[in-house]
Every structure is written in C-alpha cells, then in structure tokens.
Coordinates of C-alpha atoms in Angstrom, one line a residue:
X3 CA -96.2 79.2 192.7
X4 CA -99.1 78.0 194.7
X5 CA -99.2 74.3 195.6
X6 CA -101.7 72.1 193.9
X7 CA -103.8 72.0 197.1
X8 CA -103.8 75.8 197.4
X9 CA -105.0 76.0 193.7
X10 CA -107.8 73.5 194.2
X11 CA -108.8 75.3 197.4
X12 CA -109.1 78.5 195.5
X13 CA -111.3 76.8 192.9
X14 CA -113.5 75.5 195.7
X15 CA -113.9 79.1 196.9
X16 CA -114.7 80.2 193.4
X17 CA -117.3 77.5 193.1
X18 CA -119.1 78.9 196.1
X19 CA -119.2 82.4 194.6
X20 CA -120.6 80.9 191.3
X21 CA -123.3 78.9 193.0
X22 CA -124.4 82.0 195.0
X23 CA -124.5 84.1 191.9
X24 CA -126.6 81.6 190.0
X25 CA -129.0 81.3 192.8
X26 CA -129.1 85.1 193.3
X27 CA -129.9 85.8 189.7
X28 CA -132.7 83.2 189.5
X29 CA -134.1 84.3 192.8
X30 CA -134.0 88.0 191.7
X31 CA -136.2 87.1 188.7
X32 CA -138.5 84.7 190.4
X33 CA -138.9 86.3 193.9
X34 CA -138.4 89.9 193.1
X35 CA -140.4 90.5 190.0
X36 CA -144.0 90.3 188.9
X37 CA -145.5 87.3 187.1
X38 CA -145.5 89.3 183.9
X39 CA -141.8 89.9 184.1
X40 CA -141.1 86.3 185.1
X41 CA -143.1 85.1 182.1
X42 CA -141.2 87.5 179.8
X43 CA -137.9 86.2 181.2
X44 CA -138.9 82.7 180.4
X45 CA -138.6 81.4 184.0
X46 CA -142.2 81.0 185.0
X47 CA -145.4 79.5 183.6
X48 CA -148.6 80.6 185.4
X49 CA -151.3 79.6 185.5
X50 CA -151.0 76.0 184.2
X51 CA -153.5 73.2 184.1
X52 CA -152.5 69.6 184.8
X53 CA -154.2 67.6 182.0
X54 CA -152.9 64.1 182.7
X55 CA -150.9 62.1 185.2
X56 CA -149.3 58.6 184.7
X57 CA -146.1 56.6 185.4
X58 CA -143.0 56.5 183.2
X59 CA -139.4 55.2 183.4
X60 CA -138.5 53.9 186.9
X61 CA -142.0 54.4 188.3
X62 CA -141.6 58.1 188.1
X63 CA -144.7 60.3 188.0
X64 CA -145.3 62.1 184.7
X65 CA -147.5 65.2 184.6
X66 CA -148.7 66.7 181.3
X67 CA -149.2 70.4 181.9
X68 CA -150.6 73.2 179.7
X69 CA -150.5 76.9 179.5
X70 CA -153.7 78.8 178.9
X71 CA -152.0 81.1 176.4
X72 CA -148.9 81.0 174.2
X73 CA -145.8 81.5 176.3
X74 CA -143.5 82.4 173.4
X75 CA -140.1 80.8 173.6
X76 CA -139.6 77.8 175.8
X77 CA -137.0 79.9 177.7
X78 CA -135.6 78.2 180.7
X79 CA -137.8 75.1 180.2
X80 CA -136.1 72.5 178.0
X81 CA -135.5 68.8 178.4
X82 CA -133.6 68.1 181.6
X83 CA -134.4 71.5 183.3
X84 CA -135.2 71.3 187.0
X85 CA -138.5 73.0 188.0
X86 CA -140.6 73.8 191.0
X87 CA -144.4 73.2 190.9
X88 CA -146.7 74.9 193.4
X89 CA -150.0 76.5 194.1
X90 CA -149.4 80.3 194.2
X91 CA -150.8 83.0 196.5
X92 CA -152.0 86.4 195.3
X93 CA -148.3 87.6 194.9
X94 CA -147.5 84.6 192.6
X95 CA -145.3 82.9 195.3
X96 CA -145.8 79.5 196.9
X97 CA -148.6 79.3 199.5
X98 CA -146.2 77.6 201.8
X99 CA -142.7 76.0 201.6
X100 CA -144.1 72.5 202.1
X101 CA -146.4 73.0 199.1
X102 CA -143.5 73.1 196.6
X103 CA -143.1 69.9 194.5
X104 CA -139.8 69.3 192.6
X105 CA -139.5 67.9 189.1
X106 CA -137.6 67.8 185.9
X107 CA -138.8 68.7 182.3
X108 CA -139.1 65.8 179.9
X109 CA -140.1 68.0 176.9
X110 CA -141.6 71.4 176.3
X111 CA -142.9 73.7 173.6
X112 CA -144.6 77.1 173.7
X113 CA -147.9 75.9 175.4
X114 CA -147.3 72.4 176.8
X115 CA -144.8 70.6 178.9
X116 CA -144.2 67.1 180.3
X117 CA -142.8 67.2 183.9
X118 CA -141.4 64.2 185.7
X119 CA -142.3 64.7 189.3
X120 CA -140.3 63.6 192.3
X121 CA -142.1 61.6 195.0
X122 CA -145.7 60.4 195.1
X123 CA -148.5 61.2 192.6
X124 CA -150.8 64.2 193.0
X125 CA -154.2 63.5 194.6
X126 CA -157.4 63.7 192.6
X127 CA -158.2 67.1 194.2
X128 CA -154.8 68.5 193.4
X129 CA -155.1 67.6 189.8
X130 CA -157.8 70.2 189.4
X131 CA -156.0 73.0 191.1
X132 CA -154.3 75.9 189.3
X133 CA -150.6 75.6 189.5
X134 CA -147.5 77.7 188.8
X135 CA -144.2 76.3 187.5
X136 CA -140.8 78.0 188.1
X137 CA -137.3 77.2 186.8
X138 CA -134.9 76.4 189.7
X139 CA -131.2 76.1 190.1
X140 CA -129.7 72.6 190.3
X141 CA -127.4 72.6 193.4
X142 CA -126.7 68.9 193.0
X143 CA -124.0 69.6 190.3
X144 CA -122.3 72.1 192.7
X145 CA -122.3 69.6 195.5
X146 CA -120.7 67.0 193.3
X147 CA -118.0 69.4 192.1
X148 CA -117.3 70.4 195.7
X149 CA -117.0 66.8 196.7
X150 CA -114.6 66.0 193.9
X151 CA -112.4 69.0 194.8
X152 CA -112.4 67.8 198.4
X153 CA -111.4 64.3 197.3
X154 CA -108.4 65.5 195.3
X155 CA -107.3 67.9 198.0
X156 CA -107.3 65.2 200.7
X157 CA -106.4 62.1 198.7
X158 CA -103.8 59.8 200.3
X159 CA -103.4 57.7 197.1
X160 CA -99.8 58.1 195.8
X161 CA -100.8 57.9 192.1
X162 CA -103.6 60.4 192.5
X163 CA -101.4 62.8 194.4
X164 CA -98.8 62.7 191.7
X165 CA -101.4 63.2 189.0
X166 CA -103.0 66.1 190.9
X167 CA -99.7 67.9 191.2
X168 CA -99.0 67.4 187.5
X169 CA -102.4 68.6 186.5
X170 CA -101.9 71.8 188.5
X171 CA -98.4 72.4 187.1
X172 CA -96.6 71.3 190.3
X173 CA -95.0 68.0 189.5
X174 CA -94.1 65.4 186.9
X175 CA -96.9 63.6 185.0
X176 CA -96.8 59.9 186.0
X177 CA -96.2 57.5 183.1
X178 CA -98.5 54.7 184.0
X179 CA -99.4 53.1 180.7
X180 CA -96.9 50.8 179.1
X181 CA -99.3 49.1 176.8
X182 CA -98.1 47.1 173.8
X183 CA -99.6 47.2 170.4
X184 CA -98.3 45.4 167.3
X185 CA -97.8 47.4 164.1
X186 CA -100.4 45.2 162.4
X187 CA -102.9 45.8 165.1
X188 CA -102.4 49.5 165.0
X189 CA -102.7 49.7 161.3
X190 CA -106.0 47.9 161.4
X191 CA -107.3 50.2 164.2
X192 CA -106.2 53.4 162.4
X193 CA -106.9 52.5 158.8
X194 CA -109.6 55.2 158.3
X195 CA -107.7 58.0 160.1
X196 CA -105.5 60.8 158.8
X197 CA -101.8 61.1 159.8
X198 CA -102.3 63.3 162.8
X199 CA -105.3 61.3 164.1
X200 CA -103.1 58.2 163.8
X201 CA -100.3 59.9 165.6
X202 CA -102.5 60.9 168.5
X203 CA -104.2 57.5 168.6
X204 CA -100.8 55.7 168.9
X205 CA -99.7 58.0 171.7
X206 CA -103.0 57.6 173.6
X207 CA -102.8 53.8 173.3
X208 CA -99.2 53.3 174.1
X209 CA -97.8 55.9 176.5
X210 CA -99.1 58.5 178.9
X211 CA -101.5 58.5 181.8
X212 CA -102.9 61.7 180.3
X213 CA -103.4 62.4 176.6
X214 CA -104.7 65.7 175.2
X215 CA -106.4 66.0 171.8
X216 CA -106.8 69.6 170.5
X217 CA -109.5 69.4 167.8
X218 CA -110.5 72.6 166.0
X219 CA -113.9 72.7 164.3
X220 CA -114.4 70.0 161.7
X221 CA -111.1 68.2 162.2
X222 CA -112.4 64.8 163.2
X223 CA -111.8 65.0 166.9
X224 CA -114.7 62.7 167.8
X225 CA -113.7 60.3 165.0
X226 CA -110.3 59.9 166.6
X227 CA -111.7 59.6 170.1
X228 CA -114.1 56.8 169.0
X229 CA -111.2 55.0 167.3
X230 CA -109.5 55.0 170.7
X231 CA -112.7 53.6 172.3
X232 CA -113.0 50.8 169.7
X233 CA -109.4 49.7 170.2
X234 CA -109.6 49.8 174.0
X235 CA -112.8 47.7 173.9
X236 CA -111.0 45.2 171.6
X237 CA -108.3 45.0 174.3
X238 CA -111.0 44.1 176.9
X239 CA -110.7 47.4 178.7
X240 CA -113.5 49.3 180.5
X241 CA -114.1 52.9 179.7
X242 CA -116.1 55.8 181.1
X243 CA -117.0 58.4 178.3
X244 CA -118.0 61.8 179.6
X245 CA -118.7 65.4 178.4
X246 CA -120.0 68.6 179.9
X247 CA -123.5 68.4 178.2
X248 CA -126.1 65.8 177.6
X249 CA -126.0 66.5 173.9
X250 CA -122.3 65.9 173.6
X251 CA -122.6 62.6 175.6
X252 CA -125.4 61.4 173.4
X253 CA -123.2 62.0 170.3
X254 CA -120.6 59.7 171.9
X255 CA -123.3 57.0 172.5
X256 CA -124.5 57.3 168.9
X257 CA -120.9 57.1 167.6
X258 CA -120.2 54.0 169.7
X259 CA -123.4 52.3 168.4
X260 CA -122.4 53.0 164.7
X261 CA -119.1 51.3 165.4
X262 CA -120.6 48.2 167.0
X263 CA -119.8 49.2 170.5
X264 CA -122.7 49.0 173.0
X265 CA -122.6 51.7 175.6
X266 CA -124.7 52.1 178.7
X267 CA -125.9 55.7 179.0
X268 CA -126.2 57.0 182.6
X269 CA -128.6 59.9 183.3
X270 CA -132.2 60.9 183.8
X271 CA -134.1 59.4 180.8
X272 CA -135.7 62.8 180.2
X273 CA -132.3 64.3 179.5
X274 CA -131.5 61.8 176.8
X275 CA -132.2 62.3 173.1
X276 CA -134.7 60.0 171.4
X277 CA -131.9 58.4 169.4
X278 CA -130.1 57.0 172.5
X279 CA -133.1 56.3 174.8
X280 CA -132.6 52.5 174.2
X281 CA -129.1 52.8 175.5
X282 CA -130.2 54.5 178.7
X283 CA -129.8 52.6 182.0
X284 CA -133.5 53.0 182.8
X285 CA -134.5 51.4 179.4
X286 CA -132.0 48.6 179.8
X287 CA -133.3 47.9 183.3
X288 CA -136.8 47.8 182.0
X289 CA -135.7 45.3 179.3
X290 CA -134.2 43.0 181.8
X291 CA -135.9 39.7 182.5
X292 CA -136.2 40.4 186.2
X293 CA -138.0 43.7 185.7
X294 CA -141.4 42.0 185.5
X295 CA -141.2 41.7 189.3
X296 CA -140.7 45.4 189.5
X297 CA -143.8 46.0 187.3
X298 CA -145.8 43.8 189.6
X299 CA -144.7 45.6 192.7
X300 CA -145.5 49.0 191.1
X301 CA -149.0 47.8 190.0
X302 CA -149.8 46.8 193.6
X303 CA -148.4 50.1 194.8
X304 CA -150.6 52.0 192.4
X305 CA -153.7 50.0 193.6
X306 CA -152.8 50.9 197.2
X307 CA -152.5 54.6 196.3
X308 CA -155.9 54.4 194.7
X309 CA -157.3 53.3 198.0
X310 CA -155.6 56.2 199.7
X311 CA -157.3 58.6 197.2
X312 CA -160.7 57.0 197.3
X313 CA -163.6 59.3 198.1
X314 CA -165.8 58.6 201.1
X315 CA -169.1 60.3 201.7
X316 CA -169.0 59.5 205.4
X317 CA -165.3 59.7 206.5
X318 CA -164.6 58.3 210.0
X319 CA -162.0 56.5 212.0
X320 CA -162.3 53.3 210.1
X321 CA -161.8 55.1 206.8
X322 CA -158.8 56.9 208.3
X323 CA -157.2 53.7 209.5
X324 CA -157.8 52.0 206.0
X325 CA -156.2 55.0 204.3
X326 CA -153.2 55.0 206.6
X327 CA -152.7 51.2 206.1
X328 CA -153.0 51.6 202.3
X329 CA -150.5 54.5 202.3
X330 CA -148.0 52.4 204.3
X331 CA -148.4 49.4 202.0
X332 CA -148.0 51.6 198.9
X333 CA -144.7 53.1 200.2
X334 CA -143.4 49.7 201.3
X335 CA -144.1 48.2 197.8
X336 CA -142.4 51.2 196.2
X337 CA -139.3 50.8 198.3
X338 CA -139.1 47.1 197.4
X339 CA -139.5 48.0 193.7
X340 CA -136.7 50.6 193.9
X341 CA -134.4 48.2 195.7
X342 CA -134.8 45.6 193.0
X343 CA -134.4 48.2 190.2
X344 CA -131.1 49.3 191.8
X345 CA -129.8 45.7 191.9
X346 CA -130.6 45.2 188.2
X347 CA -128.9 48.6 187.3
X348 CA -125.8 47.8 189.3
X349 CA -125.4 44.4 187.5
X350 CA -125.9 46.1 184.0
X351 CA -123.3 48.8 184.8
X352 CA -120.8 46.3 186.3
X353 CA -120.9 44.2 183.1
X354 CA -120.7 47.1 180.6
X355 CA -117.5 47.7 178.7
X356 CA -118.4 51.3 178.0
X357 CA -120.4 53.7 180.2
X358 CA -121.4 57.2 179.1
X359 CA -122.4 60.1 181.4
X360 CA -122.1 63.8 181.8
X361 CA -119.2 65.0 184.0
X362 CA -121.7 65.5 186.9
X363 CA -123.4 62.2 186.0
X364 CA -120.1 60.4 186.7
X365 CA -121.1 60.8 190.4
X366 CA -124.4 58.9 189.8
X367 CA -125.0 56.3 192.5
X368 CA -124.9 53.6 189.8
X369 CA -121.2 54.4 189.4
X370 CA -120.4 55.0 193.1
X371 CA -117.9 52.1 193.5
X372 CA -117.0 51.7 189.8
X373 CA -113.4 52.0 188.5
X374 CA -112.4 52.1 184.8
X375 CA -109.3 51.5 182.8
X376 CA -109.6 54.9 181.2
X377 CA -111.8 58.0 181.4
X378 CA -112.5 60.0 178.3
X379 CA -113.6 63.7 178.6
X380 CA -114.9 65.0 175.3
X381 CA -115.6 68.8 174.7
X382 CA -113.1 69.3 177.5
X383 CA -112.7 73.0 176.4
X384 CA -116.2 73.6 177.9
X385 CA -115.5 71.6 181.1
X386 CA -114.8 73.4 184.4
X387 CA -111.9 71.8 186.1
X388 CA -114.0 70.9 189.2
X389 CA -116.5 69.1 186.9
X390 CA -113.7 67.2 185.1
X391 CA -112.3 66.1 188.4
X392 CA -115.5 64.2 189.2
X393 CA -115.0 61.7 186.4
X394 CA -111.2 61.7 186.7
X395 CA -111.6 60.0 190.1
X396 CA -112.7 56.9 188.3
X397 CA -109.4 56.0 186.6
X398 CA -105.6 56.7 186.8
X399 CA -105.7 57.1 183.0
X400 CA -107.4 60.0 181.2
X401 CA -108.1 61.4 177.7
X402 CA -109.2 65.0 177.3
X403 CA -110.4 66.1 173.8
X404 CA -111.7 69.5 172.8
X405 CA -110.8 73.0 171.7
X406 CA -109.9 75.9 174.1
X407 CA -110.8 78.3 171.3
X408 CA -114.5 77.4 171.3
X409 CA -117.0 78.0 174.0
X410 CA -115.6 78.1 177.5
X411 CA -117.4 77.1 180.6
X412 CA -120.2 79.6 181.3
X413 CA -119.4 81.6 184.5
X414 CA -121.8 84.2 185.9
X415 CA -119.9 85.4 189.0
X416 CA -117.3 88.1 188.5
X417 CA -115.5 86.9 191.6
X418 CA -115.4 83.3 190.3
X419 CA -114.1 84.6 186.9
X420 CA -111.3 86.5 188.7
X421 CA -110.4 83.3 190.6
X422 CA -109.9 81.4 187.4
X423 CA -113.0 79.2 187.3
X424 CA -113.6 80.0 183.6
X425 CA -110.4 78.3 182.5
X426 CA -111.4 74.9 181.3
X427 CA -109.8 71.6 182.3
X428 CA -108.3 71.3 178.7
X429 CA -106.9 74.9 178.7
X430 CA -105.3 74.5 182.1
X431 CA -103.7 71.2 181.3
X432 CA -102.5 72.4 177.9
X433 CA -100.6 75.3 179.5
X434 CA -99.0 73.0 182.0
X435 CA -95.4 72.4 181.0
X436 CA -95.6 68.9 182.3
X437 CA -98.4 68.1 179.9
X438 CA -97.0 69.8 176.9
X439 CA -95.7 66.6 175.3
X440 CA -99.1 65.0 175.6
X441 CA -100.9 67.4 173.3
X442 CA -101.7 66.7 169.6
X443 CA -103.5 69.3 167.5
X444 CA -105.5 68.1 164.5
X445 CA -105.2 70.4 161.5
X446 CA -107.0 68.7 158.6
X447 CA -110.7 69.8 158.6
X448 CA -113.5 68.1 156.8
X449 CA -116.5 70.5 157.2
X450 CA -116.0 74.0 155.9
X451 CA -115.3 75.5 152.5
X452 CA -111.8 76.9 152.5
X453 CA -113.1 80.5 152.3
X454 CA -115.2 79.9 155.4
X455 CA -112.3 78.2 157.2
X456 CA -109.7 80.9 156.5
X457 CA -110.7 83.6 159.0
X458 CA -111.0 81.2 161.9
X459 CA -107.8 79.5 161.0
X460 CA -106.0 82.9 160.8
X461 CA -107.2 84.3 164.2
X462 CA -107.6 81.2 166.3
X463 CA -105.3 78.5 165.0
X464 CA -102.2 80.2 163.8
X465 CA -103.2 79.6 160.1
X466 CA -102.6 75.9 160.6
X467 CA -105.9 74.5 159.4
X468 CA -106.0 72.9 156.0
X469 CA -109.1 71.7 154.0
X470 CA -109.1 67.9 153.4
X471 CA -108.7 66.8 149.8
X472 CA -111.9 64.8 150.3
X473 CA -113.9 67.9 151.3
X474 CA -117.0 68.0 149.0
X475 CA -117.4 71.1 146.9
X476 CA -120.7 72.8 146.4
X477 CA -121.4 75.2 143.5
X478 CA -123.4 78.1 145.0
X479 CA -126.2 80.0 143.1
X480 CA -125.0 83.5 142.0
X481 CA -127.5 85.1 144.4
X482 CA -125.4 83.9 147.4
X483 CA -122.4 85.9 146.1
X484 CA -119.6 83.7 147.7
X485 CA -119.1 81.0 150.3
X486 CA -118.3 83.7 153.0
X487 CA -120.2 87.0 152.8
X488 CA -120.2 89.9 155.3
X489 CA -123.1 92.4 154.9
X490 CA -122.5 95.8 156.5
X491 CA -125.7 97.5 157.7
X492 CA -123.9 100.8 158.6
X493 CA -126.2 103.8 158.0
X494 CA -129.3 101.7 157.4
X495 CA -131.0 102.7 160.7
X496 CA -130.9 99.1 162.1
X497 CA -130.7 100.3 165.7
X498 CA -130.5 97.9 168.6
X499 CA -132.8 98.1 171.7
X500 CA -133.2 96.3 175.0
X501 CA -135.9 93.7 175.3
X502 CA -138.7 94.9 177.6
X503 CA -138.3 93.5 181.1
X504 CA -134.7 92.2 180.5
X505 CA -131.2 93.3 179.7
X506 CA -131.0 91.2 176.5
X507 CA -130.3 93.1 173.3
X508 CA -132.4 92.9 170.1
X509 CA -132.5 94.6 166.7
X510 CA -135.8 94.2 164.9
X511 CA -134.8 95.9 161.7
X512 CA -131.7 93.8 161.3
X513 CA -133.8 90.7 162.1
X514 CA -136.1 91.5 159.2
X515 CA -133.2 92.0 156.8
X516 CA -131.5 88.8 158.0
X517 CA -134.8 86.8 157.4
X518 CA -135.0 88.2 153.9
X519 CA -131.5 87.0 153.1
X520 CA -132.2 83.6 154.8
X521 CA -135.2 83.1 152.6
X522 CA -133.1 83.7 149.6
X523 CA -130.8 80.9 150.7
X524 CA -133.7 78.5 151.4
X525 CA -135.3 79.3 148.0
X526 CA -132.0 79.1 146.0
X527 CA -130.7 75.9 147.7
X528 CA -133.7 73.6 148.2
X529 CA -131.5 70.9 149.8
X530 CA -129.8 73.2 152.4
X531 CA -130.4 73.0 156.1
X532 CA -129.9 76.5 157.5
X533 CA -129.0 77.7 161.0
X534 CA -129.7 81.3 162.0
X535 CA -127.6 82.3 165.0
X536 CA -127.6 85.4 167.2
X537 CA -125.5 86.1 170.2
X538 CA -128.5 87.4 172.2
X539 CA -131.6 85.4 173.3
X540 CA -133.8 88.4 172.6
X541 CA -132.6 88.6 169.0
X542 CA -133.3 84.9 168.6
X543 CA -136.9 85.5 170.0
X544 CA -137.4 88.4 167.5
X545 CA -136.1 86.3 164.5
X546 CA -138.5 83.5 165.4
X547 CA -141.4 85.9 165.9
X548 CA -140.9 87.5 162.5
X549 CA -140.4 84.1 160.9
X550 CA -143.7 82.8 162.3
X551 CA -145.4 85.9 160.8
X552 CA -144.3 85.1 157.3
X553 CA -147.0 83.7 154.9
X554 CA -144.8 81.0 153.6
X555 CA -142.9 80.1 156.9
X556 CA -144.5 76.6 157.2
X557 CA -142.9 75.4 153.9
X558 CA -139.4 76.2 155.4
X559 CA -139.9 75.1 159.0
X560 CA -138.2 71.7 158.6
X561 CA -135.1 73.3 157.1
X562 CA -134.4 76.2 159.4
X563 CA -133.3 76.5 163.1
X564 CA -132.9 79.6 165.2
X565 CA -130.7 79.5 168.3
X566 CA -128.0 81.2 170.3
X567 CA -124.3 80.3 169.7
X568 CA -124.3 78.0 172.7
X569 CA -127.0 75.8 171.3
X570 CA -125.1 75.3 168.0
X571 CA -121.7 74.1 169.5
X572 CA -120.9 70.7 168.1
X573 CA -123.4 71.1 165.3
X574 CA -123.1 72.0 161.6
X575 CA -125.4 73.2 158.8
X576 CA -125.2 73.6 155.0
X577 CA -125.5 77.4 155.6
X578 CA -125.2 79.6 158.6
X579 CA -126.6 83.1 158.9
X580 CA -125.3 85.2 161.8
X581 CA -127.2 88.3 163.1
X582 CA -124.5 90.2 165.1
X583 CA -127.3 92.5 166.5
X584 CA -125.2 95.4 168.0
X585 CA -125.7 98.8 166.4
X586 CA -125.2 101.9 168.6
X587 CA -123.6 105.3 168.5
X588 CA -121.2 104.4 171.4
X589 CA -119.5 101.6 169.4
X590 CA -120.2 99.1 172.2
X591 CA -120.1 95.5 171.3
X592 CA -120.7 94.0 174.7
X593 CA -121.2 90.2 174.7
X594 CA -119.5 90.0 171.2
X595 CA -116.2 90.6 172.9
X596 CA -116.2 86.9 173.7
X597 CA -114.5 86.1 170.4
X598 CA -114.6 82.4 171.0
X599 CA -118.3 82.5 170.6
X600 CA -117.9 84.2 167.2
X601 CA -115.5 81.5 166.3
X602 CA -118.0 78.8 167.1
X603 CA -120.8 80.6 165.1
X604 CA -118.6 81.1 162.0
X605 CA -117.4 77.4 162.0
X606 CA -120.8 75.7 161.9
X607 CA -121.2 76.4 158.1
X608 CA -120.3 73.8 155.5
X609 CA -121.0 75.6 152.2
X610 CA -122.2 79.2 152.9
X611 CA -121.6 81.6 155.8
X612 CA -123.5 84.9 155.9
X613 CA -122.7 87.5 158.6
X614 CA -124.8 90.7 159.0
X615 CA -123.7 93.5 161.3
X616 CA -123.2 97.2 161.7
X617 CA -119.6 97.9 160.6
X618 CA -119.5 101.3 162.2
X619 CA -120.3 99.8 165.6
X620 CA -118.3 96.6 165.2
X621 CA -115.3 98.4 163.7
X622 CA -114.6 100.0 167.0
X623 CA -113.4 96.6 168.3
X624 CA -110.0 95.5 166.9
X625 CA -111.1 91.9 166.2
X626 CA -114.2 92.9 164.2
X627 CA -112.3 95.7 162.5
X628 CA -109.8 93.1 161.2
X629 CA -112.7 90.7 160.3
X630 CA -114.3 93.4 158.1
X631 CA -111.0 94.3 156.6
X632 CA -110.4 90.7 155.7
X633 CA -113.8 90.5 154.1
X634 CA -113.0 93.6 152.0
X635 CA -109.7 92.2 150.9
X636 CA -111.2 88.8 149.9
X637 CA -114.2 90.2 148.1
X638 CA -116.6 89.0 150.7
X639 CA -117.7 92.4 151.9
X640 CA -121.0 94.0 150.8
X641 CA -123.2 96.8 151.9
X642 CA -126.8 96.3 152.9
X643 CA -127.7 99.2 150.7
X644 CA -127.1 96.9 147.7
X645 CA -130.3 95.0 148.7
X646 CA -132.2 98.0 150.1
X647 CA -131.7 100.0 146.9
X648 CA -132.7 97.0 144.8
X649 CA -136.0 96.7 146.6

C-alpha cells in the first residue's frame, strides 16, 4: 500500500492534468473556433454594448451589458461565472493581452448580463466601444487545492499527520473528542429527529474526530446536520460549514437562519442567492456602523476618477499633471477604503459562531488565520478530496455528510480519472477500514412516493430505504397512470442527432413527445411544480426552444423548469419528467452509463416520475434493461404508441 504522502502526491499530479484539460477544452472553443461556433457553444457573447456602469458591494464596478440579438441559453454565463471582457480584432480575439479585463457574472439571461469588473471603472470613451465577452477558467480554485495538498503532505503537526494517515487508510483515526452531553440535553436536541438521525447525532457530538453521515435522497441528511450545528452553537463552539457548490452552502445558511442560528456567508456577493444576501460578509460589512467612513472614502475616490476622465479641448502639460495627481489620489483613497473594509470584515468573522463557505472559499483571506472547533462538509459525495482538504485544515474535528451514489465530482481529464481524482472525499473515507465505525446511513426517506423510491432503493441502497409514515400521499389523476411511469419510444422514429457545432446529443422528436406529456401533468395537476430533466445540454436547449414556441407556454412558465441532472441535485419537484434522449441503431447510451446521474434524476420527484426513452437502445445496457423489466413487472411500463395512436 502506498503511504498517505504518496497518495496525496498522486492526487496533486492528477490535479495538474485536470486543470490542463479544463483550460485546453475552453481554449479550443474560444481560440480555435469562429465566433459563430463560440456563440453556439455558449462561451462567447459578441458584440455586446455596455449600457451602464456603477458601483456595488465593496466598491466593485458593475457593468450592465446587452447582446444585440437573442443568445439562446445562458450557457457558460451564470451567476458566479468568471469572464474576460475585451475589444476584439477582426478574428474575434483580443486586440492585445493588456486589453483584457477580468470580471465575474452577477446575473444573466438570454440578452443581458450584469458583470462585476475587477479593477478601476471604464473610461467614458471605452463605454461606447463594442466589446466581446468570453467565459474563462478559474485557476484560483486549482491553486487553493494544490496549496491544501502541499500543506497536508508537509505538515509537522502530530494530530494532522495522524488524521492524514487515517484518511488515506494508513493509520488509526485519532479519537480527539470526548465531549459530555447529559441525556436530558441530548433528548431536547434530538426531539424532532428519527432514530437513525438521533444515533448519528449522538455519535457526532460525543465521540470521533471524524463522523460520516450517508444520506440517500430525501432521508433528512441536512436536517440532521443542522441539528448538530444548533447543539454545537449551544455549547459555545465555532463551526465552519462548507459544501462543493454555492447553492448547497446557501441551503445551509437558510437552514441555520430558520433555526435561529446566525451565520456569516463568505463568498463573492454575486455568487450568493438572493435569500442569503443579507448574511453575506459584504452585506454585513456595509451594515456596520464604521462603514460610513468607507462610503466617504469611495465617494472622494469617485470624484477623483471623474477628474481623470474629464474632457479637455486643449490638453497640455498642466492637464496631464492634474490628471496624474487625481489618479494617484483616487488610488490612494481606494486603498484606504479597502484596508478599512478588511478590518471590519475580520472583526465580523472573528466574532461569528458559524461561518459558511464553499470548499474553495474556505481559503478566503477573511479566514486565513481562523480556526474552528469543527468543520462540516455537506454534499461531500461531490467533493474532490483536494477540495475537502482545504476546509479540513481549519479544525481537528470534521463532519462529512452526503451520498456517494449521487453525482460525483466532475472530472474532464482521462488521466486524472485514472489517477483517482473522481473518488469523492466521502467515498474515500467510507471505504477506509479505519473510518468504518464512524459511518451512519439514514434509511427513512420523506420525499418520494414508495413506487418512485423503490427502483433507486433496489439498485443503489441495497433495498434499505423505507418511506416515512409521515410521508404525505397524493391521489393522482387517472391520466398520469401511476406514480412511476416509463414510456418506451421504440419504433417511433425518435432518432437522436448531434447539435450543430458541438458533440452534445439531442432528440427533437422525443422532446416534442416529452413536452406533450409534461403539459398533461401541468393541466391535470394545477398545484404541481414540474422539473424536466435531460442528461444532455443540447436536449435541454431543444426542450426550452419548443416550449417557448407553444401558444400557451406563458401560463405554465412559473411552474416548470428545464435543466440538466447536475442543476437539479439537492432539489425536488412535485413531478419530474426525464427525457433520456438516446436512440440509435448501435445501442450506444454514452453519458447515460453514469448511473449515479440517473439515480439523482429519478429521486427528485415527490408524487410523479415520468421517464421517456427508447427501450431498444437503452435495453442494450444491463442497468437500463433491468430498469425497463422492473417497470414491466410493476405495471409502470407503457409504449409511446398508446399516445401516438390516440392522437
């Protein structure tokens, strides 16, 4: 067996391959293809007009940009996405390297976007230029992961070295926590939890340095985690709550707020949901009584920049000197404002009982010297180990919660895959013999109708999931047939095709059929929120396009959402419709072989799950063959011809 240091060194190598692959893929699209292809891939907007410029959180520059035509899907541009902004040459590339400005997306739709720009504002002349905007890779996260790996490889701390060896399966897990909790206190803390949630909570509070919570879909994983947080805060302990995605972290912040626990959310304000903006560090800094001094400094800085940008009909040495002096004053005032902001931020973080951040965000400068009594990593089944190790530096005690049978970390490099980078922190620790006694699996689920739950429980959870007695029942209209329905489109001519300019798969005929069935659900169940899921981005685009072309689409817009599987993890809807998309003579299922994605898609539904796919194609894969057989045996199987003949 390789030593823990050798294993971490291998992960460091894998990380380099993954970063190179991500940069190569994006570069191949942006630098090697025409503007038309780049637009089709969703990685470039060009040309754009800058409609407005002002200041927002932290004195950052906000640009409001607009496309001259409908760009289709938002694509790579969503809240938090890093972007490059530049004036392009005739080839669609930056006129010069120095001309590229860096920013981050605040919000975006098909034709407009708010971008938070790094550095100083644009000049008056620049505001009227034609610009191009590209997606860009964020190397900051890779640098932070590499730094964390280096820390754990070279640590001289005895406790950290023991923990490192245990995590990598090369030593005993240190038992550092010997907390005490009276039976009365524990009963009060766990009163609203089921037996297994209580069992895990007691273990997490009383015993190990590392506790693992395996929470299949709908089993109340986050509920148990938040009960732990509440109790730790009651004991005057400081916690760092983390997760791989901003959406997952925001759910933790909201959950804390509902339980009366005030959490400070670390992260760029443009990456935070509207619901948690008031918990963001920037917002808390702005609400501080000392922040009025920052506003005054920024006001004076803005006035100085206006002098810099002032037009002079006769521009000479005096005007040049005035402009240079004003520029120097503006920068000096801004540095003073930033320094005071950082002082306020450090004080807020230092006094917070609970701090929330993404795994990468745990390396934020506001947390640089902070230590916590415990680190919690939620959705740890999606966390790359190098990312998890960033936050695990902050405490000798750690909680990991998630499900290794749902979406894994997304790895693009085949070399990185071969080197084990896809194995999540949770999966790695769960297979370690030294962590085995620290794992609790929740089995009572509160989301899905038992018929929807059954296939997932059978294939992914050893048949151990049980529907809670409190699970609400919903009588479905006859037109929906059953809680779980599989519609086989074999022989209907629903043939797949490749999206023009990309390798993503779509199936226009299946999309039309899926939309018809989705409308039936929306009309039959006026209270239902419906999610329409496809494994391929191109199929999501096609579904949206056809939906927007329907005469009555506006009346359903607030009740329907189209997205890939990844976008739906952690969410639920009254009904879920899945367009499996693949239909070909070769029986190739491609991306669908990642069965964990299918598991995620199937377990988002509360009352009704509808799956549409070509059984002749899917049946060549053993998993989908068994899925279709199970549908036949349970009366959930139907042929698309039942609807096509009827029409």
